[in-house]
Short mmCIF file of C-alpha atoms in Angstrom, two decimals:
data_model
loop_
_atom_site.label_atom_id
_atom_site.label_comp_id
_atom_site.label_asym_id
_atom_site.label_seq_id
_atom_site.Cartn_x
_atom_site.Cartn_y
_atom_site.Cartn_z
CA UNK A 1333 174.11 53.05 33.15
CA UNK A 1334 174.75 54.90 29.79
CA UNK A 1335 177.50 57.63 29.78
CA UNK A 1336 175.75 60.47 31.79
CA UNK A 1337 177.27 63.45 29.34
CA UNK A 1338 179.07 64.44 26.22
CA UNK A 1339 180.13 66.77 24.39
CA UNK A 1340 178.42 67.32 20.37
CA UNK A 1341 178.49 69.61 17.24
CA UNK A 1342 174.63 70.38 17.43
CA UNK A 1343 171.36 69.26 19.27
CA UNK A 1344 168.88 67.25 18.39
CA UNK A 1345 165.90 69.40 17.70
CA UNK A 1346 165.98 73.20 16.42
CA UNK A 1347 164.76 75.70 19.14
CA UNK A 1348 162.60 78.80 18.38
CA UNK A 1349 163.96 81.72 17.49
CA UNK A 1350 162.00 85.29 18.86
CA UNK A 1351 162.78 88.97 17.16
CA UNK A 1352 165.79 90.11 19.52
CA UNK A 1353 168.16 93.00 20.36
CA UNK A 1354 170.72 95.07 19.39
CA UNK A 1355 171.96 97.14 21.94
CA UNK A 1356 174.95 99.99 22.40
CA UNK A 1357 176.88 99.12 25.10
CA UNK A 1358 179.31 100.99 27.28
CA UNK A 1359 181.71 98.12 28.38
CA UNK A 1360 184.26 99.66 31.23
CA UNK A 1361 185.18 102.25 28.92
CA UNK A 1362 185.83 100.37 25.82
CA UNK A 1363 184.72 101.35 22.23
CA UNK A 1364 182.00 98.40 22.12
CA UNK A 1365 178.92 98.03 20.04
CA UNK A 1366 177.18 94.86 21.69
CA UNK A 1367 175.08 93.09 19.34
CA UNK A 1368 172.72 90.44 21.12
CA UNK A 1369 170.52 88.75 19.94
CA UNK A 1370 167.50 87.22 22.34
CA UNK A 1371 166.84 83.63 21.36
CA UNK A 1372 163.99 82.48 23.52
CA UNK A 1373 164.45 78.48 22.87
CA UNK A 1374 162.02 75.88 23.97
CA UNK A 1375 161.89 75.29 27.46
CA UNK A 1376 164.05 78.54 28.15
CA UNK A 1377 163.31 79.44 31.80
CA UNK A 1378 165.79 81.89 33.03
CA UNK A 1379 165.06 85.54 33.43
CA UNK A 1380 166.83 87.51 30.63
CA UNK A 1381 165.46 90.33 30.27
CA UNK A 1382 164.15 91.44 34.12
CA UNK A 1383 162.43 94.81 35.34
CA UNK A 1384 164.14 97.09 37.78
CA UNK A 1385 163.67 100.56 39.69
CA UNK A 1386 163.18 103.24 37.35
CA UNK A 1387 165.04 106.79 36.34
CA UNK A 1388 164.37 108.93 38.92
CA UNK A 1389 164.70 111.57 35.82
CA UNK A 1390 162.99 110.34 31.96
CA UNK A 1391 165.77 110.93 29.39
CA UNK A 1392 166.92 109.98 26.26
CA UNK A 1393 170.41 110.97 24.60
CA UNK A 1394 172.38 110.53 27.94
CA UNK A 1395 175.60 108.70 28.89
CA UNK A 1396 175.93 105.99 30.86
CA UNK A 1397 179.13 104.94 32.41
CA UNK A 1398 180.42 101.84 35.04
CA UNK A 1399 182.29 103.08 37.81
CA UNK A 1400 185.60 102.10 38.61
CA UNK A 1401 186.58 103.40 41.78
CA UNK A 1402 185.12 105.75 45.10
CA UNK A 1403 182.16 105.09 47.06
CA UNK A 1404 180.03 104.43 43.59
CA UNK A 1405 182.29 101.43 42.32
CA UNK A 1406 180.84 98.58 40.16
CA UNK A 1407 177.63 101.10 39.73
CA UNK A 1408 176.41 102.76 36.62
CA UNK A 1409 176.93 106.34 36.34
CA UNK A 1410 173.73 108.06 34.22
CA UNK A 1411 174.55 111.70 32.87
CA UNK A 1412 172.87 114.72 30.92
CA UNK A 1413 170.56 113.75 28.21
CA UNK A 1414 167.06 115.30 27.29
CA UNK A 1415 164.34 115.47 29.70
CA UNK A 1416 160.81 115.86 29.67
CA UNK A 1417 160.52 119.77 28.84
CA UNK A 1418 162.21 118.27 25.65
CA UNK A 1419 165.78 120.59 27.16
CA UNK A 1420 169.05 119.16 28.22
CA UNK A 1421 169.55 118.57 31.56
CA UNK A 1422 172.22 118.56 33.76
CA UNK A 1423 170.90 115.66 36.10
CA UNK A 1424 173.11 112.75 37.42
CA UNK A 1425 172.28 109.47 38.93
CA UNK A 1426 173.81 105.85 39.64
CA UNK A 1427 172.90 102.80 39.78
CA UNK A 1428 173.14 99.89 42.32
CA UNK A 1429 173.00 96.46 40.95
CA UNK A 1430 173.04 95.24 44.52
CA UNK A 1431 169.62 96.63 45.10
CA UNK A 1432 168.46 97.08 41.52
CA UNK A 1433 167.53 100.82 42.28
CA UNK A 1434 168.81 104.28 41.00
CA UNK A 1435 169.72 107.43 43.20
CA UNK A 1436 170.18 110.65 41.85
CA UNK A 1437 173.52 112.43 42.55
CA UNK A 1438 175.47 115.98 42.06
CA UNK A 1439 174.45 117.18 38.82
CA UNK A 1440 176.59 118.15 36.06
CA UNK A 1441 177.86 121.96 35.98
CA UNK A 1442 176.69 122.09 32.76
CA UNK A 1443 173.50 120.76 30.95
CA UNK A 1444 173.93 118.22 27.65
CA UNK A 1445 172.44 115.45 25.65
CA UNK A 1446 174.09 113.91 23.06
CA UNK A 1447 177.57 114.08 24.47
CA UNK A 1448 180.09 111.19 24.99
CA UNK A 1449 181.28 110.34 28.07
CA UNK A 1450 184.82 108.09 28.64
CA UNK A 1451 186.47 106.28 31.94
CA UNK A 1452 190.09 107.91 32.17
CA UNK A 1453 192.88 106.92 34.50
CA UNK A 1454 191.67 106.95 38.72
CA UNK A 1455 188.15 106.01 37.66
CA UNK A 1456 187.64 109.65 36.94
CA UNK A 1457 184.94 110.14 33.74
CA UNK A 1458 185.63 112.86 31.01
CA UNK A 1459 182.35 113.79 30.02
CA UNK A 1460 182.45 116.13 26.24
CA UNK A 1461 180.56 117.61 23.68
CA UNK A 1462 176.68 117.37 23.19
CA UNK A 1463 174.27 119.92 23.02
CA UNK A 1464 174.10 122.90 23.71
CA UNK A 1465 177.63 123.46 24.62
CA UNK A 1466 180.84 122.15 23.22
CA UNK A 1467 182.44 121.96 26.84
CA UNK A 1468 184.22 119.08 29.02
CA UNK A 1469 183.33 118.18 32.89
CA UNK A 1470 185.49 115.64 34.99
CA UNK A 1471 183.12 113.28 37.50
CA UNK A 1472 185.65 112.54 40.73
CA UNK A 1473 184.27 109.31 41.95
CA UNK A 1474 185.86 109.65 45.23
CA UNK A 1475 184.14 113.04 45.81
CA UNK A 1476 181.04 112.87 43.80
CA UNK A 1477 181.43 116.08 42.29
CA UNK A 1478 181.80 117.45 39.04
CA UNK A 1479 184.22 119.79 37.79
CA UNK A 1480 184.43 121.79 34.26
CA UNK A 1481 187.42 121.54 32.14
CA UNK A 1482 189.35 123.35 29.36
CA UNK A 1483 187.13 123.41 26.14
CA UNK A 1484 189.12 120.44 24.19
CA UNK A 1485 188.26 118.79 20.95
CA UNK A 1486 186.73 115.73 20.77
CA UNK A 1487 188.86 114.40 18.54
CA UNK A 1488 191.60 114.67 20.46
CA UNK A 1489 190.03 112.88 23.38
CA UNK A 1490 190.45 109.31 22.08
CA UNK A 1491 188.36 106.22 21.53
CA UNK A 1492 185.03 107.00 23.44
CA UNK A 1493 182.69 104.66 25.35
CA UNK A 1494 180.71 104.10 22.12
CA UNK A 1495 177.69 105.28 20.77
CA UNK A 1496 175.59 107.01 23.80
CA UNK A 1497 172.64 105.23 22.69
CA UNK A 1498 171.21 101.54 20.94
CA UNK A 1499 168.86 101.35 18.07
CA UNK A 1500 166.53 98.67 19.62
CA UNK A 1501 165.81 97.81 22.90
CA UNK A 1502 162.82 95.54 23.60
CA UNK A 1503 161.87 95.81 27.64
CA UNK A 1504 160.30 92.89 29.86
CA UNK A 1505 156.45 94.63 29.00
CA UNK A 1506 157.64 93.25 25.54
CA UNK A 1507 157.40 97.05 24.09
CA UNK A 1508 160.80 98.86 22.48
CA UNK A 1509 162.31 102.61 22.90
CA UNK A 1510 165.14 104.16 21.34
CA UNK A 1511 167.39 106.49 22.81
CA UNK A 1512 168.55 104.29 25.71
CA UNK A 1513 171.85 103.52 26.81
CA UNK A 1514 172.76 99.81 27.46
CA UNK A 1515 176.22 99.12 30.14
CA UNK A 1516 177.47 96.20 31.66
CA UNK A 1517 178.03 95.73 35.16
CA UNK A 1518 180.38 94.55 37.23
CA UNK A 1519 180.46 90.82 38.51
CA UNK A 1520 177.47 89.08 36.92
CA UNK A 1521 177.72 90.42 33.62
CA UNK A 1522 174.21 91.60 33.10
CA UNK A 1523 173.11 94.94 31.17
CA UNK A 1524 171.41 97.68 32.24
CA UNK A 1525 169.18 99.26 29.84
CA UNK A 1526 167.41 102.93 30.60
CA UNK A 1527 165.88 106.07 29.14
CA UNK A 1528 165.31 106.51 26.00
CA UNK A 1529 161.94 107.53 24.04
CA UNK A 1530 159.01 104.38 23.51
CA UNK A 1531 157.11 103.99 20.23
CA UNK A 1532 155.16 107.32 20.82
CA UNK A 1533 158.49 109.53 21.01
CA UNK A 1534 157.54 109.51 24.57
CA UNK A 1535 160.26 109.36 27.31
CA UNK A 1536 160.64 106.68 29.40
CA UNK A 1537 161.82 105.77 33.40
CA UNK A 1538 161.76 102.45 33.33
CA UNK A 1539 165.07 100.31 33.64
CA UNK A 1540 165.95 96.77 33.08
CA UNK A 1541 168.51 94.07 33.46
CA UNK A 1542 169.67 92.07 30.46
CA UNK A 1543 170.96 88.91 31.35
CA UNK A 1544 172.84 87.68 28.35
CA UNK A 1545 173.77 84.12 28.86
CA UNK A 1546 170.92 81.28 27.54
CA UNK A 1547 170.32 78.12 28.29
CA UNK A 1548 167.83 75.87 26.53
CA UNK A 1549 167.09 71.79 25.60
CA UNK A 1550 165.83 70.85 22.24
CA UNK A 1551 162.52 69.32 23.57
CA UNK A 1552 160.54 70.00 26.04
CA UNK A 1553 160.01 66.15 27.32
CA UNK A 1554 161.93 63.40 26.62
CA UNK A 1555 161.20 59.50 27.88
CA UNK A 1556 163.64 57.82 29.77
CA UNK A 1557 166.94 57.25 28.51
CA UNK A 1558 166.78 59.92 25.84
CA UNK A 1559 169.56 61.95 25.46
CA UNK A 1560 168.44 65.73 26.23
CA UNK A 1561 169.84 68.39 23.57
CA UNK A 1562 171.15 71.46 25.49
CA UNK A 1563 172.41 74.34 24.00
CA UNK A 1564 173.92 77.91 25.36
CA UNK A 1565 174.80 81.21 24.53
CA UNK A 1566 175.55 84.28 25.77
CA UNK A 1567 178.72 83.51 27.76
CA UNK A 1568 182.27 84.86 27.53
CA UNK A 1569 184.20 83.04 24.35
CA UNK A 1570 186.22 80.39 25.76
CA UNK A 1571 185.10 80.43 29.34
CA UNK A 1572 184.10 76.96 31.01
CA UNK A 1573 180.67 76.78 31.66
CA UNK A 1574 179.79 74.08 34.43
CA UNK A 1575 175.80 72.39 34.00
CA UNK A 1576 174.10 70.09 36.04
CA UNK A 1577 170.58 68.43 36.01
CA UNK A 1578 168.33 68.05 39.38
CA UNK A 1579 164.72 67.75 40.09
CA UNK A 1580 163.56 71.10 40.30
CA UNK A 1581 161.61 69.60 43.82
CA UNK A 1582 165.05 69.66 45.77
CA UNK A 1583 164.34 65.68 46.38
CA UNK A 1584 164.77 62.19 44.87
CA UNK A 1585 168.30 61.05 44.19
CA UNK A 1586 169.94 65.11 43.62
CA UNK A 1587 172.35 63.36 45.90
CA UNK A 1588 172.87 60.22 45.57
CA UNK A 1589 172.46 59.64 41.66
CA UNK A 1590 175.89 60.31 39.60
CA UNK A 1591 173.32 61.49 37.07
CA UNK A 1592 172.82 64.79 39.19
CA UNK A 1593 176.51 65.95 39.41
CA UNK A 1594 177.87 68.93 37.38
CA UNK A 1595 180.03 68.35 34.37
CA UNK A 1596 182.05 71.28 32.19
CA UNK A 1597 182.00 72.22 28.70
CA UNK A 1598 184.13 75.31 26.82
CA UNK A 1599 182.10 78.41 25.09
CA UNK A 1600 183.58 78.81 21.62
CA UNK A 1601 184.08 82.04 20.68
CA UNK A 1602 181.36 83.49 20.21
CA UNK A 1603 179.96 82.14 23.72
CA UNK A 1604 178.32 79.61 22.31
CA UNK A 1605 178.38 75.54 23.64
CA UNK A 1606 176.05 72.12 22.65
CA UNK A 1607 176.25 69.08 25.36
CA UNK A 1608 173.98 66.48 26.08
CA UNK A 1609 172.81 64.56 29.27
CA UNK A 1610 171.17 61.14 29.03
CA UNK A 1611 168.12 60.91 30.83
CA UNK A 1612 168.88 57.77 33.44
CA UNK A 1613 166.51 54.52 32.62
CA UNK A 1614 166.36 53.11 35.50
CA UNK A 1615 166.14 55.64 38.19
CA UNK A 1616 163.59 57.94 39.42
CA UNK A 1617 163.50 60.29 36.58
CA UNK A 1618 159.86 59.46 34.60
CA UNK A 1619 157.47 61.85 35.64
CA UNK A 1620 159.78 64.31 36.97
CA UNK A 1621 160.53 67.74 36.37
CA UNK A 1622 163.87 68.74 35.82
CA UNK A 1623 166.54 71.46 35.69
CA UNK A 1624 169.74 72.41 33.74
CA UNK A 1625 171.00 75.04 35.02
CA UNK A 1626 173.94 76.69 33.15
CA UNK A 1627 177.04 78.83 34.98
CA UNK A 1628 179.88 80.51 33.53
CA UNK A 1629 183.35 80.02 35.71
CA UNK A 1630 184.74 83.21 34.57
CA UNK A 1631 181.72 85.35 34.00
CA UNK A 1632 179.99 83.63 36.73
CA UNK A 1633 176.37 84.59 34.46
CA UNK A 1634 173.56 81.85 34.63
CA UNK A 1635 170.87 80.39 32.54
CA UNK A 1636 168.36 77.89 33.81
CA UNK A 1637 165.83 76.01 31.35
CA UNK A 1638 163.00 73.39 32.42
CA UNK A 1639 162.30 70.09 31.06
CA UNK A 1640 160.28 66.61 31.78
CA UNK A 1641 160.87 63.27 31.77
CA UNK A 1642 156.77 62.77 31.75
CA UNK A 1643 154.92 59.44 31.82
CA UNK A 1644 152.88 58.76 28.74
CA UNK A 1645 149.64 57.00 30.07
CA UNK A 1646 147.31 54.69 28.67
CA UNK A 1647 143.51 54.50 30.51
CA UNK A 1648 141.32 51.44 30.42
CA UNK A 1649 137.64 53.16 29.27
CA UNK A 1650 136.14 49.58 29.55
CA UNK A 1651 135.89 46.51 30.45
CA UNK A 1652 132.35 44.47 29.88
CA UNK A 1653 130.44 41.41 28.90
CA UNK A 1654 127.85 41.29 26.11
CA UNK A 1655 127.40 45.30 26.12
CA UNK A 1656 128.71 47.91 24.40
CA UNK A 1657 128.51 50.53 26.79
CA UNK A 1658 132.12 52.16 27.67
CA UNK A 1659 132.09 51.65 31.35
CA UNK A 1660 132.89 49.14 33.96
CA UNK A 1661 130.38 46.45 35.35
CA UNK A 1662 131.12 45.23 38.35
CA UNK A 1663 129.27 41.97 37.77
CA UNK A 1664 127.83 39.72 34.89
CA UNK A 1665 125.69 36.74 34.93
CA UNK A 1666 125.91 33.98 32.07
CA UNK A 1667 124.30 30.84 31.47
CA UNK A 1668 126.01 27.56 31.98
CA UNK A 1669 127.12 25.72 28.29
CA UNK A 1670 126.83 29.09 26.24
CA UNK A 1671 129.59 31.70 24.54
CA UNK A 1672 129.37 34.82 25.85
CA UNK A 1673 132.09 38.40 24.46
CA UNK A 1674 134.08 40.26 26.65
CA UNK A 1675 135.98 43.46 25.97
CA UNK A 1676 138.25 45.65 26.68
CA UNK A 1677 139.00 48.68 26.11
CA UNK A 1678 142.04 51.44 26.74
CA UNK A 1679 142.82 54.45 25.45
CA UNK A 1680 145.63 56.88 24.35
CA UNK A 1681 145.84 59.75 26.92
CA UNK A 1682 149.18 61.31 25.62
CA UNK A 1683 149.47 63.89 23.11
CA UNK A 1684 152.08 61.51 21.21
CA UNK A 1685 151.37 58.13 18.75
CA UNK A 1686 151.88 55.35 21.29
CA UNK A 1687 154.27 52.66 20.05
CA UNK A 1688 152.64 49.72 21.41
CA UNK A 1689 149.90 48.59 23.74
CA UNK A 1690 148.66 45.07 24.62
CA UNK A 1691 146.00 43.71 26.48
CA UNK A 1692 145.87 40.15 28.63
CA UNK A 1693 143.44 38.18 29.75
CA UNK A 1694 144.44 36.47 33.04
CA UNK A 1695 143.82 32.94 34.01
CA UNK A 1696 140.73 31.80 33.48
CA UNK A 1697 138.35 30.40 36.33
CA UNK A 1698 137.90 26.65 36.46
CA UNK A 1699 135.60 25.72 33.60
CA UNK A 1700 135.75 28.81 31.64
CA UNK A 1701 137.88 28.66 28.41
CA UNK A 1702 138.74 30.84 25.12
CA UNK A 1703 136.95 29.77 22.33
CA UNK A 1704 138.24 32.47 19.76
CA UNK A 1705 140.72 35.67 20.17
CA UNK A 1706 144.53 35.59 20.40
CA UNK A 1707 145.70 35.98 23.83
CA UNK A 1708 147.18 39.06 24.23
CA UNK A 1709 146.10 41.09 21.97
CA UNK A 1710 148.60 44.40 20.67
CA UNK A 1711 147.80 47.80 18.65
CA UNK A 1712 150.90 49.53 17.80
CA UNK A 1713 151.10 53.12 16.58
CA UNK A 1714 148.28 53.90 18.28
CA UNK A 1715 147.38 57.56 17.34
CA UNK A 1716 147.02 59.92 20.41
CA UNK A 1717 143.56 60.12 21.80
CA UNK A 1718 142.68 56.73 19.98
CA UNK A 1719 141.25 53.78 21.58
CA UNK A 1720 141.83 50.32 20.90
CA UNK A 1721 139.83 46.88 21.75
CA UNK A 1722 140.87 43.66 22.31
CA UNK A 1723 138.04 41.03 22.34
CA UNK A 1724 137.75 37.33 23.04
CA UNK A 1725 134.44 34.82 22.77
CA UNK A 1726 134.56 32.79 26.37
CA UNK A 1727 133.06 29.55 26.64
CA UNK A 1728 131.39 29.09 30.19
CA UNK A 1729 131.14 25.82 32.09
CA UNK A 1730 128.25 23.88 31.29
CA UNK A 1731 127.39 23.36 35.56
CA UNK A 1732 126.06 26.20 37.57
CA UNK A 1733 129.49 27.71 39.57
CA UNK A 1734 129.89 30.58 41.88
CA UNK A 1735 131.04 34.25 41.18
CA UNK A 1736 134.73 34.10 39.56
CA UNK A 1737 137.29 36.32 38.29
CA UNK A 1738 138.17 37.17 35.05
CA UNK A 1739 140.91 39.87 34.90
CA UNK A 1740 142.65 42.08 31.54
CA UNK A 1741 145.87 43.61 31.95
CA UNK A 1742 147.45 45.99 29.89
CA UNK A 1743 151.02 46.42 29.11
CA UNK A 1744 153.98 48.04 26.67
CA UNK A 1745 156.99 47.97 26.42
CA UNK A 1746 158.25 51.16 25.20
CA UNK A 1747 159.82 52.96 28.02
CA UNK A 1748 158.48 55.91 29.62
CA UNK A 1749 155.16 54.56 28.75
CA UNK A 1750 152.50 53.30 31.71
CA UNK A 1751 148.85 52.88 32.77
CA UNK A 1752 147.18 55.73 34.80
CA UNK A 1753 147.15 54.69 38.50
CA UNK A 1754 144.89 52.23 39.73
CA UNK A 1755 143.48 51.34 35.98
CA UNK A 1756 145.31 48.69 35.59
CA UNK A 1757 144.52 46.00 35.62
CA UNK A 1758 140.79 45.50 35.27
CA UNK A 1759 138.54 42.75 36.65
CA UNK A 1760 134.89 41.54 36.16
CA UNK A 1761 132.82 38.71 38.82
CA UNK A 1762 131.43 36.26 36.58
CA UNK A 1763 129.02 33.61 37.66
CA UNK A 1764 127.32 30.71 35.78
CA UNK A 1765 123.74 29.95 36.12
CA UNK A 1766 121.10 27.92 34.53
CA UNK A 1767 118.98 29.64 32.45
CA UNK A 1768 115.64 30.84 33.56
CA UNK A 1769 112.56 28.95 33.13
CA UNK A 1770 109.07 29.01 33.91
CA UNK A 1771 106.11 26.38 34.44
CA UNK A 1772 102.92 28.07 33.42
CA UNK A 1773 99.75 26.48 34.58
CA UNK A 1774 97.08 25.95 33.29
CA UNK A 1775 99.71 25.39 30.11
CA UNK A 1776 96.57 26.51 27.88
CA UNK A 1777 93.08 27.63 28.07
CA UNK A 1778 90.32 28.80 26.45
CA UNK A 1779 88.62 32.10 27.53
CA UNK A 1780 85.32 33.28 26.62
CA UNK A 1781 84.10 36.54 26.27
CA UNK A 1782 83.09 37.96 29.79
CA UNK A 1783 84.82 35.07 31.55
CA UNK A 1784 88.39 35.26 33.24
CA UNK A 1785 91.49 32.66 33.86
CA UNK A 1786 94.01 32.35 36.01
CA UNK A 1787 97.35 31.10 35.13
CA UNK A 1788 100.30 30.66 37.71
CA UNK A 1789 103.88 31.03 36.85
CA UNK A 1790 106.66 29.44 38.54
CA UNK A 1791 110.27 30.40 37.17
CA UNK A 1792 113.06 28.63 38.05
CA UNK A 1793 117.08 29.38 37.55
CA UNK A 1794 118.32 32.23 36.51
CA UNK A 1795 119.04 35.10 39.04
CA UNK A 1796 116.29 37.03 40.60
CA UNK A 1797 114.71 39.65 40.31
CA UNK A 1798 112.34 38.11 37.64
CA UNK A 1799 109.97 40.28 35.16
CA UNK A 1800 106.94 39.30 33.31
CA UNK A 1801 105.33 40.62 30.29
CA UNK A 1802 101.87 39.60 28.41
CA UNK A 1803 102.52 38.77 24.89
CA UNK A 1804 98.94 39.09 22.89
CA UNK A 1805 97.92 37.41 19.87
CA UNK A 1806 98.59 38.87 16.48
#
């Protein structure tokens, strides 16, 4: 088998690239201005940008901070901001990754929007400045109470927790605000986005998760032995990311293949990586739907992304003697010591140029030969949707014989390419006979006005039923 996985400087194919994000992010109390931008490749499956509970307040101009320490650790700490009577507010409330859901908690003593907020030493969170009150506040995670502190310049405060709010945000409806705050949590990695004002200056109380590690391939199917582009981003600079491929089904060889076990590759440093995986040849992979699914070792975030190993299908439309109709005939008489055509016909069912296709005829029956047509016959390139026809004249024995055989099978041999089940291959009963004839008597006779003859037919050979038809004089 070919080597399974390796590492290269770019994929194969280009992926799509969507409008994306730029968000303000308060990283445990780090001046950070996250810049991310959404790249929605082909194939991309995991979830990164994901709805959760909303505000229990609407606000815009507020702080958000991730808790350190007390009974509220590894949540998200919302404060102040502008509500909807367009006035600061003094409102508070975290939220819980764990259960994606926010609950309010002991207001501010004062009301603000437009203040900074930063993590200081025992988890505690300065919150300063803002409108309408130049004044500082102390949030005691262990307590979960707020308490107001000597009027002190901001200046003199330090580095803050960056700006309180992004520029951009585009939700999972698809629509963007302003005004919201963007924070990382604890563990996974992800971002919580909320408040902020929509498009109509509106505020809004919807939340959601931004998950920003990506995983994508550079095609969406791929035949059999292919190698499969895959390409990340999103993940911590320099962190190992482990990837493995399985059939999204949970069967076929997940176990037992050494295809299906998980390999490692190093972000750069921007987060970035490129690998590859060779789809197996010989195994169980065409027509299956697979997996790569994408986990960093230090950040422990994960990207999934879909992708197919698909057959490509030809479909016999025909296979017939001396018609031209494009359907199958189950039976076909000819008559002994003539020529007679047969055909056959398949076509492209794949959305892709085939490389190849050829059609057989099988064995003839005693007495039957080929008089002209190669044997197979090929069309290569054949465009998708696009039929081809192979045709041979037959010579048929010259003595009367019983029903026979005559079978066409189709083959290619690009991999990943195949015939629709149960089309191939075709057959056709032929039988021999003599041809019909018929002893008319009288052979002649001469009718008279007003008089009448009768003339009796007797046919012979030929397969029954027999018709008759009255041929008059010109």
């Amino acid at each position: 088998m070919t080597t399974k996985h390796q590492n290269r400087n770019s994929p194969k194919g280009s992926a799509n690239f969507w409008p994306g994000l730029a968000l303000g992010a308060a990283v445990l109390g780090l001046p950070l201005t996250l810049a991310i931008i959404l790249n929605v490749g082909r194939a991309a499956t995991s979830e990164q940008i994901k709805a959760t509970a909303p505000l229990n307040v609407p606000r815009t101009g507020h702080t958000a901070t991730l808790l350190t320490n007390g009974m509220h650790n590894g949540r998200v700490l919302i404060a102040g901001g502008t509500d909807s009577s367009g006035q600061a507010t003094p409102s508070a409330e975290v939220y819980a990754a764990g259960a994606g859901t926010f609950e309010q908690i002991t207001p501010m003593t004062v009301a603000r929007s437009g203040h900074k907020a930063k993590l200081i030493d025992g988890g505690w969170v300065l919150v300063s400045g803002g409108e309408p009150g130049n004044t500082s506040e102390v949030f005691d995670p262990l307590n979960v109470t707020w308490t107001l502190v000597q009027p002190t310049p901001i200046d003199d405060l330090g580095p803050m927790a960056g700006p309180p709010y992004s520029t951009a945000v585009e939700l999972a409806n698809g629509r963007s605000r302003a005004g919201a705050t963007a924070t990382e949590l604890a563990g996974d990695k992800k971002i919580l986005v909320a408040g902020g004002v929509n498009s109509s200056n509106e505020l809004v109380a919807a939340a959601a998760i931004f998950n920003p590690a990506k995983v994508s391939t550079d095609y969406d199917d791929y035949p059999p032995g292919d190698p499969v582009g895959i390409t990340g981003s999103g993940f911590v600079p320099g962190e190992m990311v482990q990837l493995q491929v399985l059939h999204t089904d949970g069967t076929n060889d997940n176990v037992t293949s050494s295809a299906h076990d998980p390999w490692q590759v190093t972000a750069d440093m921007e987060g970035n990586f490129t690998t590859t995986w060779n789809i197996p040849v010989n195994e169980d992979e065409l027509g299956a739907t697979l997996e790569v699914t994408a986990t960093g070792q230090t950040s422990m975030l994960t990207a999934k992304a879909m992708f197919t190993d698909a057959a490509k299908t030809f479909d016999f439309t025909s296979i017939s003697i001396n018609i031209c109709t494009a359907s199958f005939t189950a039976s076909a008489s000819v008559n002994v010591g003539s020529t007679f055509t047969l055909s056959a016909s398949v076509q492209n069912t794949d959305n892709n140029p085939a490389p190849q296709v050829s059609l057989t005829l099988g064995a003839l029956p005693s007495g039957y030969s080929i008089a002209s047509g190669s044997n197979p016959q090929s069309a290569a390139n054949l465009a998708a949707g696009a039929t081809f026809t192979a045709t041979w004249t037959i010579n048929a024995p010259a003595t009367p014989s019983a029903s026979a055989t005559i079978t066409v099978t189709g083959s290619t041999s690009t991999s990943g390419w195949g015939f629709k089940n149960g089309t191939n291959p075709r057959t056709i009963q032929v039988t021999a006979i003599n041809p019909p004839t018929c002893a008319v008597s009288p052979a002649s006779a001469t009718i008279c006005s007003g008089s009448s003859q009768t003339f009796t037919a007797n046919p012979s050979g030929g397969t029954t039923p027999y018709t008759y038809s009255s041929a008059r004089p010109r």
